[in-house]
Amino acid sequence: MASLQLADGRTLAYEEWGDVDGIPVVFAHGTGDSRLARYPDDTLTRSLGLRLITADRPGVGGSTQLRGRSLLDWPQDVAALADELEIERFAIAGWSGGGPHALAAAHLLGDRVTRLVLASPLGPFDEQGSRDLVLNRDLRMIWRLNHARFVATAAARHESKASRRDLRKFVTHLAEEAPADRDVLLDPMLEPMFEEEMGEALVQGGVGILDDMWAFLDWGFVPEDITQPVDVFYGDADDILAPEMYRRLVQRLGAADTHVWVGGGHYQVFAHWAEFLQPLVAGRRDAVN
């Protein structure tokens, strides 16, 4: 684990993967995930000519919690990390709950962000019926505790401790809850990575996960604010977020290119890693000019 001390004294934990001389890409992990979420055979990322940078959001893994954070706090951390690594312009990839964070960074950092790729991205809740597009019962329950956050915090600490005691069981349970993702979550190549990255996500008792969840309630910007090229990937059999959420987001992003994984679920990005990152390879000139 590498780390950076931010201006306010917090620690930002990060990793670098792929080609050290490649096109820089900052990957925003999902909610409930960590900087260790990636395709585990790094030769694939390296073969694409990409320098993949993954960072724990505050309260996740090795990054210090930032209480009361919003989506618009994350771009400052991304900019500080890029400055530390002497990267002026870069692309951003985001998966699931990392999608809104990726969009926030694109919104606030402007020309520093060349383009985006998103997989199974959570959409905003500013349209009627948008929360009904969240299919996962646990996620819906957390948002119902918005006005009793201390209850959610106590429950998260308990669940995190129990889950970390048997991470294989935890991943297997996720596979049972999301049948469309069973083959991905239990894939012999991918399953150990999920154990590792999800275990790392829970080391602070789930506080960063809850902070993500509260931040999603009010983005502080709208998808229409995004000016960079965007590609959106999703599975049409997603058991966690309804595909209609992705279709609505694509419409609001304007010129976004859409890619549908037929029969795929929420975690399909890890089974289609090269395809997901390919738009950034195609746009490599933008990332360095």
mmCIF file of C-alpha atoms in Angstrom:
data_model
loop_
_atom_site.group_PDB
_atom_site.id
_atom_site.type_symbol
_atom_site.label_atom_id
_atom_site.label_comp_id
_atom_site.label_asym_id
_atom_site.label_seq_id
_atom_site.Cartn_x
_atom_site.Cartn_y
_atom_site.Cartn_z
ATOM 1 C CA MET A 1 0.000 0.000 0.000
ATOM 2 C CA ALA A 2 1.221 3.469 -0.919
ATOM 3 C CA SER A 3 -0.131 6.513 0.875
ATOM 4 C CA LEU A 4 -0.263 10.277 0.636
ATOM 5 C CA GLN A 5 -0.739 12.784 3.448
ATOM 6 C CA LEU A 6 -3.321 15.314 2.342
ATOM 7 C CA ALA A 7 -3.305 19.024 3.191
ATOM 8 C CA ASP A 8 -5.816 18.552 6.019
ATOM 9 C CA GLY A 9 -3.688 15.820 7.620
ATOM 10 C CA ARG A 10 -5.719 12.837 6.370
ATOM 11 C CA THR A 11 -4.083 9.812 4.797
ATOM 12 C CA LEU A 12 -5.076 8.695 1.301
ATOM 13 C CA ALA A 13 -4.182 5.066 0.534
ATOM 14 C CA TYR A 14 -3.649 4.052 -3.074
ATOM 15 C CA GLU A 15 -2.135 1.482 -5.427
ATOM 16 C CA GLU A 16 -0.789 1.544 -8.967
ATOM 17 C CA TRP A 17 -1.310 -1.260 -11.484
ATOM 18 C CA GLY A 18 -0.651 -1.913 -15.154
ATOM 19 C CA ASP A 19 1.919 -0.087 -17.279
ATOM 20 C CA VAL A 20 3.882 2.464 -15.237
ATOM 21 C CA ASP A 21 4.488 4.444 -18.452
ATOM 22 C CA GLY A 22 0.943 4.028 -19.726
ATOM 23 C CA ILE A 23 -2.083 6.292 -20.034
ATOM 24 C CA PRO A 24 -3.105 7.315 -16.485
ATOM 25 C CA VAL A 25 -6.539 6.177 -15.323
ATOM 26 C CA VAL A 26 -7.986 6.763 -11.859
ATOM 27 C CA PHE A 27 -10.418 3.968 -10.945
ATOM 28 C CA ALA A 28 -13.186 4.729 -8.433
ATOM 29 C CA HIS A 29 -14.124 1.495 -6.657
ATOM 30 C CA GLY A 30 -17.640 0.478 -5.729
ATOM 31 C CA THR A 31 -19.356 1.091 -2.393
ATOM 32 C CA GLY A 32 -18.405 -1.785 -0.124
ATOM 33 C CA ASP A 33 -15.184 -2.222 -2.083
ATOM 34 C CA SER A 34 -11.656 -0.855 -1.853
ATOM 35 C CA ARG A 35 -8.540 0.148 -3.758
ATOM 36 C CA LEU A 36 -7.792 -3.575 -4.228
ATOM 37 C CA ALA A 37 -10.794 -4.062 -6.554
ATOM 38 C CA ARG A 38 -9.410 -4.716 -10.045
ATOM 39 C CA TYR A 39 -8.790 -7.577 -12.439
ATOM 40 C CA PRO A 40 -6.266 -9.694 -10.518
ATOM 41 C CA ASP A 41 -4.041 -10.658 -13.464
ATOM 42 C CA ASP A 42 -2.236 -7.370 -13.922
ATOM 43 C CA THR A 43 -0.775 -8.420 -17.248
ATOM 44 C CA LEU A 44 -4.186 -7.703 -18.800
ATOM 45 C CA THR A 45 -4.222 -4.076 -17.629
ATOM 46 C CA ARG A 46 -0.572 -3.728 -18.621
ATOM 47 C CA SER A 47 -1.259 -5.090 -22.099
ATOM 48 C CA LEU A 48 -3.761 -2.273 -22.647
ATOM 49 C CA GLY A 49 -1.051 0.313 -22.042
ATOM 50 C CA LEU A 50 -2.859 1.795 -19.047
ATOM 51 C CA ARG A 51 -1.470 3.024 -15.734
ATOM 52 C CA LEU A 52 -4.309 2.216 -13.358
ATOM 53 C CA ILE A 53 -4.445 4.149 -10.079
ATOM 54 C CA THR A 54 -6.856 2.990 -7.394
ATOM 55 C CA ALA A 55 -7.474 4.838 -4.126
ATOM 56 C CA ASP A 56 -9.514 4.111 -1.016
ATOM 57 C CA ARG A 57 -12.169 6.714 -0.388
ATOM 58 C CA PRO A 58 -12.207 8.271 3.104
ATOM 59 C CA GLY A 59 -13.136 5.746 5.793
ATOM 60 C CA VAL A 60 -12.302 2.809 3.530
ATOM 61 C CA GLY A 61 -9.215 0.612 3.823
ATOM 62 C CA GLY A 62 -6.190 2.757 4.596
ATOM 63 C CA SER A 63 -7.754 6.188 4.002
ATOM 64 C CA THR A 64 -8.725 8.380 6.940
ATOM 65 C CA GLN A 65 -12.441 9.022 7.399
ATOM 66 C CA LEU A 66 -13.824 12.453 6.489
ATOM 67 C CA ARG A 67 -17.031 12.856 8.446
ATOM 68 C CA GLY A 68 -19.955 14.405 6.625
ATOM 69 C CA ARG A 69 -18.233 14.218 3.263
ATOM 70 C CA SER A 70 -20.090 14.833 0.033
ATOM 71 C CA LEU A 71 -19.433 13.648 -3.502
ATOM 72 C CA LEU A 72 -17.845 17.015 -4.205
ATOM 73 C CA ASP A 73 -15.166 16.422 -1.559
ATOM 74 C CA TRP A 74 -13.692 13.482 -3.486
ATOM 75 C CA PRO A 75 -12.322 15.470 -6.467
ATOM 76 C CA GLN A 76 -9.955 17.337 -4.148
ATOM 77 C CA ASP A 77 -8.410 14.044 -3.057
ATOM 78 C CA VAL A 78 -8.129 12.889 -6.664
ATOM 79 C CA ALA A 79 -6.418 16.136 -7.661
ATOM 80 C CA ALA A 80 -3.970 15.870 -4.751
ATOM 81 C CA LEU A 81 -3.110 12.304 -5.734
ATOM 82 C CA ALA A 82 -2.590 13.257 -9.379
ATOM 83 C CA ASP A 83 -0.350 16.140 -8.288
ATOM 84 C CA GLU A 84 1.682 13.791 -6.083
ATOM 85 C CA LEU A 85 2.165 11.410 -9.011
ATOM 86 C CA GLU A 86 2.974 14.335 -11.349
ATOM 87 C CA ILE A 87 0.038 13.578 -13.623
ATOM 88 C CA GLU A 88 -1.581 16.603 -15.222
ATOM 89 C CA ARG A 89 -4.403 14.985 -17.224
ATOM 90 C CA PHE A 90 -6.015 11.595 -16.780
ATOM 91 C CA ALA A 91 -9.073 9.499 -17.511
ATOM 92 C CA ILE A 92 -11.431 8.229 -14.838
ATOM 93 C CA ALA A 93 -13.167 4.875 -14.558
ATOM 94 C CA GLY A 94 -15.911 4.211 -12.027
ATOM 95 C CA TRP A 95 -17.910 1.170 -11.051
ATOM 96 C CA SER A 96 -21.193 1.064 -9.094
ATOM 97 C CA GLY A 97 -20.947 3.582 -6.232
ATOM 98 C CA GLY A 98 -17.712 4.765 -7.787
ATOM 99 C CA GLY A 99 -19.745 6.069 -10.721
ATOM 100 C CA PRO A 100 -21.109 9.178 -8.956
ATOM 101 C CA HIS A 101 -17.625 9.832 -7.508
ATOM 102 C CA ALA A 102 -16.090 9.591 -10.985
ATOM 103 C CA LEU A 103 -18.693 12.010 -12.339
ATOM 104 C CA ALA A 104 -18.072 14.420 -9.453
ATOM 105 C CA ALA A 105 -14.361 14.439 -10.242
ATOM 106 C CA ALA A 106 -15.040 15.060 -13.928
ATOM 107 C CA HIS A 107 -17.404 17.893 -13.005
ATOM 108 C CA LEU A 108 -15.054 19.751 -10.670
ATOM 109 C CA LEU A 109 -11.681 18.990 -12.257
ATOM 110 C CA GLY A 110 -12.781 19.982 -15.747
ATOM 111 C CA ASP A 111 -10.086 19.688 -18.405
ATOM 112 C CA ARG A 112 -7.823 17.612 -16.163
ATOM 113 C CA VAL A 113 -10.229 14.712 -16.765
ATOM 114 C CA THR A 114 -10.108 13.615 -20.410
ATOM 115 C CA ARG A 115 -12.924 11.051 -20.518
ATOM 116 C CA LEU A 116 -14.840 8.552 -18.402
ATOM 117 C CA VAL A 117 -15.926 4.934 -18.471
ATOM 118 C CA LEU A 118 -18.596 3.809 -16.019
ATOM 119 C CA ALA A 119 -19.820 0.315 -15.175
ATOM 120 C CA SER A 120 -23.138 -0.289 -13.418
ATOM 121 C CA PRO A 121 -23.140 3.299 -12.065
ATOM 122 C CA LEU A 122 -25.556 4.429 -9.384
ATOM 123 C CA GLY A 123 -27.720 7.270 -10.660
ATOM 124 C CA PRO A 124 -29.005 10.328 -8.781
ATOM 125 C CA PHE A 125 -32.221 10.287 -6.757
ATOM 126 C CA ASP A 126 -33.594 13.592 -8.029
ATOM 127 C CA GLU A 127 -36.194 12.025 -10.336
ATOM 128 C CA GLN A 128 -39.515 10.535 -9.283
ATOM 129 C CA GLY A 129 -39.248 6.806 -8.626
ATOM 130 C CA SER A 130 -35.461 6.744 -8.858
ATOM 131 C CA ARG A 131 -34.989 5.135 -5.441
ATOM 132 C CA ASP A 132 -37.320 2.333 -6.476
ATOM 133 C CA LEU A 133 -34.677 1.344 -9.023
ATOM 134 C CA VAL A 134 -32.427 0.173 -6.171
ATOM 135 C CA LEU A 135 -33.316 -3.520 -5.948
ATOM 136 C CA ASN A 136 -30.983 -4.598 -3.156
ATOM 137 C CA ARG A 137 -32.831 -4.737 0.171
ATOM 138 C CA ASP A 138 -29.779 -3.967 2.301
ATOM 139 C CA LEU A 139 -29.083 -0.747 0.423
ATOM 140 C CA ARG A 140 -32.690 0.358 0.740
ATOM 141 C CA MET A 141 -32.611 -0.372 4.468
ATOM 142 C CA ILE A 142 -29.517 1.800 4.997
ATOM 143 C CA TRP A 143 -31.176 4.787 3.352
ATOM 144 C CA ARG A 144 -34.237 4.300 5.533
ATOM 145 C CA LEU A 145 -31.911 4.818 8.504
ATOM 146 C CA ASN A 146 -30.803 8.218 7.246
ATOM 147 C CA HIS A 147 -32.422 9.947 10.254
ATOM 148 C CA ALA A 148 -31.000 7.386 12.700
ATOM 149 C CA ARG A 149 -27.454 7.153 11.443
ATOM 150 C CA PHE A 150 -26.086 6.020 14.790
ATOM 151 C CA VAL A 151 -28.142 2.842 14.396
ATOM 152 C CA ALA A 152 -26.695 2.269 10.935
ATOM 153 C CA THR A 153 -23.166 2.853 12.264
ATOM 154 C CA ALA A 154 -23.563 0.354 15.100
ATOM 155 C CA ALA A 155 -24.999 -2.242 12.726
ATOM 156 C CA ALA A 156 -22.228 -1.655 10.172
ATOM 157 C CA ARG A 157 -19.505 -2.185 12.766
ATOM 158 C CA HIS A 158 -21.110 -5.440 13.891
ATOM 159 C CA GLU A 159 -21.652 -6.733 10.350
ATOM 160 C CA SER A 160 -18.153 -5.732 9.258
ATOM 161 C CA LYS A 161 -16.544 -7.648 12.094
ATOM 162 C CA ALA A 162 -18.643 -10.733 11.402
ATOM 163 C CA SER A 163 -18.003 -10.606 7.652
ATOM 164 C CA ARG A 164 -14.236 -10.285 8.032
ATOM 165 C CA ARG A 165 -14.149 -13.445 10.150
ATOM 166 C CA ASP A 166 -15.147 -15.535 7.119
ATOM 167 C CA LEU A 167 -14.702 -13.626 3.875
ATOM 168 C CA ARG A 168 -15.283 -16.676 1.708
ATOM 169 C CA LYS A 169 -18.694 -17.085 3.289
ATOM 170 C CA PHE A 170 -19.339 -13.371 2.801
ATOM 171 C CA VAL A 171 -18.588 -13.515 -0.944
ATOM 172 C CA THR A 172 -20.644 -16.688 -1.311
ATOM 173 C CA HIS A 173 -23.585 -14.934 0.356
ATOM 174 C CA LEU A 174 -23.286 -12.059 -2.127
ATOM 175 C CA ALA A 175 -23.389 -14.592 -4.962
ATOM 176 C CA GLU A 176 -26.555 -16.109 -3.542
ATOM 177 C CA GLU A 177 -28.184 -12.679 -3.263
ATOM 178 C CA ALA A 178 -27.253 -11.735 -6.837
ATOM 179 C CA PRO A 179 -27.729 -14.820 -9.063
ATOM 180 C CA ALA A 180 -26.706 -12.978 -12.239
ATOM 181 C CA ASP A 181 -23.274 -12.411 -10.679
ATOM 182 C CA ARG A 182 -22.754 -15.871 -9.233
ATOM 183 C CA ASP A 183 -20.358 -17.027 -11.950
ATOM 184 C CA VAL A 184 -18.277 -13.863 -11.613
ATOM 185 C CA LEU A 185 -18.157 -13.711 -7.819
ATOM 186 C CA LEU A 186 -17.252 -17.392 -7.504
ATOM 187 C CA ASP A 187 -14.866 -17.528 -10.465
ATOM 188 C CA PRO A 188 -11.618 -19.197 -9.236
ATOM 189 C CA MET A 189 -9.558 -16.330 -10.686
ATOM 190 C CA LEU A 190 -11.718 -13.550 -9.241
ATOM 191 C CA GLU A 191 -13.059 -14.895 -5.937
ATOM 192 C CA PRO A 192 -9.786 -14.499 -3.956
ATOM 193 C CA MET A 193 -9.566 -10.905 -5.182
ATOM 194 C CA PHE A 194 -13.100 -10.205 -3.953
ATOM 195 C CA GLU A 195 -12.248 -11.649 -0.526
ATOM 196 C CA GLU A 196 -9.159 -9.459 -0.309
ATOM 197 C CA GLU A 197 -10.669 -6.210 -1.535
ATOM 198 C CA MET A 198 -13.927 -6.511 0.389
ATOM 199 C CA GLY A 199 -12.078 -7.450 3.558
ATOM 200 C CA GLU A 200 -9.951 -4.341 3.142
ATOM 201 C CA ALA A 201 -13.088 -2.236 2.635
ATOM 202 C CA LEU A 202 -14.365 -3.299 6.069
ATOM 203 C CA VAL A 203 -11.262 -2.704 8.201
ATOM 204 C CA GLN A 204 -12.670 0.559 9.611
ATOM 205 C CA GLY A 205 -15.987 -0.999 10.509
ATOM 206 C CA GLY A 206 -17.884 0.072 7.418
ATOM 207 C CA VAL A 207 -17.859 3.803 8.226
ATOM 208 C CA GLY A 208 -16.653 4.734 4.752
ATOM 209 C CA ILE A 209 -19.377 2.639 3.181
ATOM 210 C CA LEU A 210 -22.035 4.519 5.131
ATOM 211 C CA ASP A 211 -20.426 7.850 4.279
ATOM 212 C CA ASP A 212 -20.751 6.892 0.604
ATOM 213 C CA MET A 213 -24.403 6.044 1.133
ATOM 214 C CA TRP A 214 -25.232 9.361 2.800
ATOM 215 C CA ALA A 215 -23.340 11.280 0.092
ATOM 216 C CA PHE A 216 -25.458 9.665 -2.634
ATOM 217 C CA LEU A 217 -28.614 11.300 -1.262
ATOM 218 C CA ASP A 218 -27.617 14.720 -2.631
ATOM 219 C CA TRP A 219 -25.020 14.814 -5.398
ATOM 220 C CA GLY A 220 -24.529 18.580 -5.409
ATOM 221 C CA PHE A 221 -24.491 18.563 -9.219
ATOM 222 C CA VAL A 222 -26.463 16.932 -12.037
ATOM 223 C CA PRO A 223 -25.354 14.540 -14.806
ATOM 224 C CA GLU A 224 -26.102 17.234 -17.363
ATOM 225 C CA ASP A 225 -23.088 19.145 -15.986
ATOM 226 C CA ILE A 226 -20.638 16.589 -17.385
ATOM 227 C CA THR A 227 -18.863 17.704 -20.569
ATOM 228 C CA GLN A 228 -16.318 14.915 -21.118
ATOM 229 C CA PRO A 229 -16.981 11.878 -23.349
ATOM 230 C CA VAL A 230 -18.564 9.048 -21.353
ATOM 231 C CA ASP A 231 -19.039 5.333 -22.004
ATOM 232 C CA VAL A 232 -21.535 3.458 -19.812
ATOM 233 C CA PHE A 233 -21.497 -0.338 -19.429
ATOM 234 C CA TYR A 234 -24.140 -2.373 -17.602
ATOM 235 C CA GLY A 235 -25.659 -5.826 -17.375
ATOM 236 C CA ASP A 236 -29.305 -6.185 -18.341
ATOM 237 C CA ALA A 237 -29.929 -8.801 -15.623
ATOM 238 C CA ASP A 238 -28.558 -6.715 -12.730
ATOM 239 C CA ASP A 239 -30.021 -7.877 -9.385
ATOM 240 C CA ILE A 240 -28.716 -4.895 -7.383
ATOM 241 C CA LEU A 241 -29.671 -1.843 -9.440
ATOM 242 C CA ALA A 242 -32.401 -1.984 -12.061
ATOM 243 C CA PRO A 243 -31.074 -1.444 -15.616
ATOM 244 C CA GLU A 244 -33.617 1.367 -15.961
ATOM 245 C CA MET A 245 -31.394 3.405 -13.633
ATOM 246 C CA TYR A 246 -28.536 3.135 -16.121
ATOM 247 C CA ARG A 247 -30.749 4.014 -19.065
ATOM 248 C CA ARG A 248 -31.972 7.143 -17.284
ATOM 249 C CA LEU A 249 -28.419 8.187 -16.461
ATOM 250 C CA VAL A 250 -27.302 7.688 -20.055
ATOM 251 C CA GLN A 251 -30.109 9.929 -21.282
ATOM 252 C CA ARG A 252 -29.054 12.669 -18.892
ATOM 253 C CA LEU A 253 -25.393 12.398 -19.880
ATOM 254 C CA GLY A 254 -26.313 13.337 -23.425
ATOM 255 C CA ALA A 255 -23.713 11.895 -25.753
ATOM 256 C CA ALA A 256 -22.791 8.862 -23.632
ATOM 257 C CA ASP A 257 -22.088 5.645 -25.516
ATOM 258 C CA THR A 258 -23.932 2.624 -24.096
ATOM 259 C CA HIS A 259 -22.687 -0.967 -23.913
ATOM 260 C CA VAL A 260 -24.989 -3.724 -22.606
ATOM 261 C CA TRP A 261 -23.734 -7.047 -21.231
ATOM 262 C CA VAL A 262 -26.602 -9.380 -22.114
ATOM 263 C CA GLY A 263 -27.482 -11.600 -19.170
ATOM 264 C CA GLY A 264 -24.886 -9.825 -17.038
ATOM 265 C CA GLY A 265 -25.200 -8.600 -13.476
ATOM 266 C CA HIS A 266 -23.692 -5.884 -11.324
ATOM 267 C CA TYR A 267 -20.171 -7.318 -11.108
ATOM 268 C CA GLN A 268 -19.768 -8.075 -14.814
ATOM 269 C CA VAL A 269 -17.081 -5.427 -15.195
ATOM 270 C CA PHE A 270 -14.545 -7.856 -13.743
ATOM 271 C CA ALA A 271 -15.410 -10.463 -16.383
ATOM 272 C CA HIS A 272 -15.141 -7.835 -19.153
ATOM 273 C CA TRP A 273 -12.182 -5.825 -17.857
ATOM 274 C CA ALA A 274 -10.441 -5.223 -21.189
ATOM 275 C CA GLU A 275 -13.708 -4.316 -22.928
ATOM 276 C CA PHE A 276 -14.553 -1.881 -20.128
ATOM 277 C CA LEU A 277 -11.218 -0.066 -20.364
ATOM 278 C CA GLN A 278 -10.966 -0.185 -24.165
ATOM 279 C CA PRO A 279 -12.592 3.255 -24.734
ATOM 280 C CA LEU A 280 -9.730 4.776 -22.749
ATOM 281 C CA VAL A 281 -7.226 3.071 -25.011
ATOM 282 C CA ALA A 282 -9.084 4.340 -28.059
ATOM 283 C CA GLY A 283 -8.968 7.842 -26.554
ATOM 284 C CA ARG A 284 -5.329 7.636 -25.476
ATOM 285 C CA ARG A 285 -4.296 10.783 -27.385
ATOM 286 C CA ASP A 286 -6.770 12.849 -25.366
ATOM 287 C CA ALA A 287 -5.262 11.538 -22.145
ATOM 288 C CA VAL A 288 -1.808 12.916 -22.849
ATOM 289 C CA ASN A 289 -2.479 16.092 -24.827
#
